[in-house]
Amino acid sequence: GIVKSSLIELVSSSVVINVPGSYWLDDRYYRKAPKGWLWSASFEGPWEVCVEANLPVGLRAGAAKNRKDKNGR
């Protein structure tokens, strides 16, 4: 289920934690890092590198769009 809190907001099937670039989806936390993505079972970590192919569909689509916007294509 979805955790209800004043610090959590539902966005595009992903729960965005009140920390920019951090998401809770499919029982994992995802965090945007300077050179890709990290994931963890706990917000406190440990964090592991998450290759884009293993991101949930919604985050993967957003990552592809951001890459396209940065490259101007």
Short mmCIF file of the C-alpha atoms (twelve columns), coordinates in Angstrom:
data_MODEL
# 
_entry.id   MODEL 
# 
loop_
_atom_site.group_PDB 
_atom_site.id 
_atom_site.type_symbol 
_atom_site.label_atom_id 
_atom_site.label_alt_id 
_atom_site.label_comp_id 
_atom_site.label_asym_id 
_atom_site.label_seq_id 
_atom_site.Cartn_x 
_atom_site.Cartn_y 
_atom_site.Cartn_z 
_atom_site.pdbx_PDB_model_num 
ATOM 1  C CA . GLY A 1  0.000  0.000  0.000   1 
ATOM 2  C CA . ILE A 2  0.873  3.663  -0.119  1 
ATOM 3  C CA . VAL A 3  2.248  5.251  3.037   1 
ATOM 4  C CA . LYS A 4  0.243  8.341  3.961   1 
ATOM 5  C CA . SER A 5  2.204  11.249 5.351   1 
ATOM 6  C CA . SER A 6  2.268  15.008 5.005   1 
ATOM 7  C CA . LEU A 7  5.820  14.599 3.643   1 
ATOM 8  C CA . ILE A 8  4.844  12.233 0.843   1 
ATOM 9  C CA . GLU A 9  3.147  13.159 -2.409  1 
ATOM 10 C CA . LEU A 10 1.819  10.826 -5.126  1 
ATOM 11 C CA . VAL A 11 3.280  11.592 -8.563  1 
ATOM 12 C CA . SER A 12 2.819  9.474  -11.708 1 
ATOM 13 C CA . SER A 13 2.389  6.142  -9.898  1 
ATOM 14 C CA . SER A 14 5.537  6.848  -7.858  1 
ATOM 15 C CA . VAL A 15 5.678  8.159  -4.330  1 
ATOM 16 C CA . VAL A 16 8.039  11.090 -4.065  1 
ATOM 17 C CA . ILE A 17 9.625  11.503 -0.655  1 
ATOM 18 C CA . ASN A 18 10.150 15.068 0.543   1 
ATOM 19 C CA . VAL A 19 13.746 14.789 -0.686  1 
ATOM 20 C CA . PRO A 20 14.295 15.902 -4.288  1 
ATOM 21 C CA . GLY A 21 15.257 13.044 -6.590  1 
ATOM 22 C CA . SER A 22 14.117 10.306 -4.152  1 
ATOM 23 C CA . TYR A 23 11.285 7.884  -4.860  1 
ATOM 24 C CA . TRP A 24 9.567  4.889  -3.192  1 
ATOM 25 C CA . LEU A 25 8.237  2.266  -5.583  1 
ATOM 26 C CA . ASP A 26 7.973  -1.534 -5.652  1 
ATOM 27 C CA . ASP A 27 9.190  -1.811 -2.029  1 
ATOM 28 C CA . ARG A 28 12.451 0.018  -2.756  1 
ATOM 29 C CA . TYR A 29 13.792 3.512  -2.475  1 
ATOM 30 C CA . TYR A 30 15.333 5.051  -5.598  1 
ATOM 31 C CA . ARG A 31 17.591 8.089  -5.566  1 
ATOM 32 C CA . LYS A 32 18.867 10.123 -8.526  1 
ATOM 33 C CA . ALA A 33 22.639 10.374 -8.329  1 
ATOM 34 C CA . PRO A 34 24.906 12.679 -10.356 1 
ATOM 35 C CA . LYS A 35 25.825 9.858  -12.747 1 
ATOM 36 C CA . GLY A 36 22.765 7.583  -12.663 1 
ATOM 37 C CA . TRP A 37 20.505 5.972  -10.072 1 
ATOM 38 C CA . LEU A 38 20.876 4.252  -6.695  1 
ATOM 39 C CA . TRP A 39 18.452 1.929  -4.907  1 
ATOM 40 C CA . SER A 40 18.016 0.598  -1.393  1 
ATOM 41 C CA . ALA A 41 15.556 -1.341 0.758   1 
ATOM 42 C CA . SER A 42 16.011 1.339  3.458   1 
ATOM 43 C CA . PHE A 43 16.154 5.102  3.108   1 
ATOM 44 C CA . GLU A 44 19.214 5.068  5.383   1 
ATOM 45 C CA . GLY A 45 20.988 2.683  2.978   1 
ATOM 46 C CA . PRO A 46 23.110 0.954  2.099   1 
ATOM 47 C CA . TRP A 47 22.629 2.327  -1.426  1 
ATOM 48 C CA . GLU A 48 23.612 0.339  -4.510  1 
ATOM 49 C CA . VAL A 49 24.023 1.405  -8.121  1 
ATOM 50 C CA . CYS A 50 20.865 0.697  -10.123 1 
ATOM 51 C CA . VAL A 51 21.307 0.395  -13.871 1 
ATOM 52 C CA . GLU A 52 18.611 2.192  -15.847 1 
ATOM 53 C CA . ALA A 53 17.232 -1.089 -17.232 1 
ATOM 54 C CA . ASN A 54 16.316 -2.122 -13.648 1 
ATOM 55 C CA . LEU A 55 14.409 1.066  -12.827 1 
ATOM 56 C CA . PRO A 56 10.619 0.835  -12.567 1 
ATOM 57 C CA . VAL A 57 8.960  1.796  -15.853 1 
ATOM 58 C CA . GLY A 58 7.877  5.280  -14.696 1 
ATOM 59 C CA . LEU A 59 11.352 6.250  -13.490 1 
ATOM 60 C CA . ARG A 60 12.985 4.705  -16.568 1 
ATOM 61 C CA . ALA A 61 10.722 6.768  -18.844 1 
ATOM 62 C CA . GLY A 62 11.563 9.928  -16.891 1 
ATOM 63 C CA . ALA A 63 15.291 9.156  -17.059 1 
ATOM 64 C CA . ALA A 64 15.078 8.661  -20.832 1 
ATOM 65 C CA . LYS A 65 13.165 11.945 -21.232 1 
ATOM 66 C CA . ASN A 66 15.726 13.843 -19.112 1 
ATOM 67 C CA . ARG A 67 18.595 12.369 -21.131 1 
ATOM 68 C CA . LYS A 68 16.831 13.360 -24.357 1 
ATOM 69 C CA . ASP A 69 16.215 16.916 -23.078 1 
ATOM 70 C CA . LYS A 70 19.879 17.336 -22.080 1 
ATOM 71 C CA . ASN A 71 21.096 16.072 -25.458 1 
ATOM 72 C CA . GLY A 72 18.591 18.205 -27.360 1 
ATOM 73 C CA . ARG A 73 17.205 15.204 -29.201 1 
# 
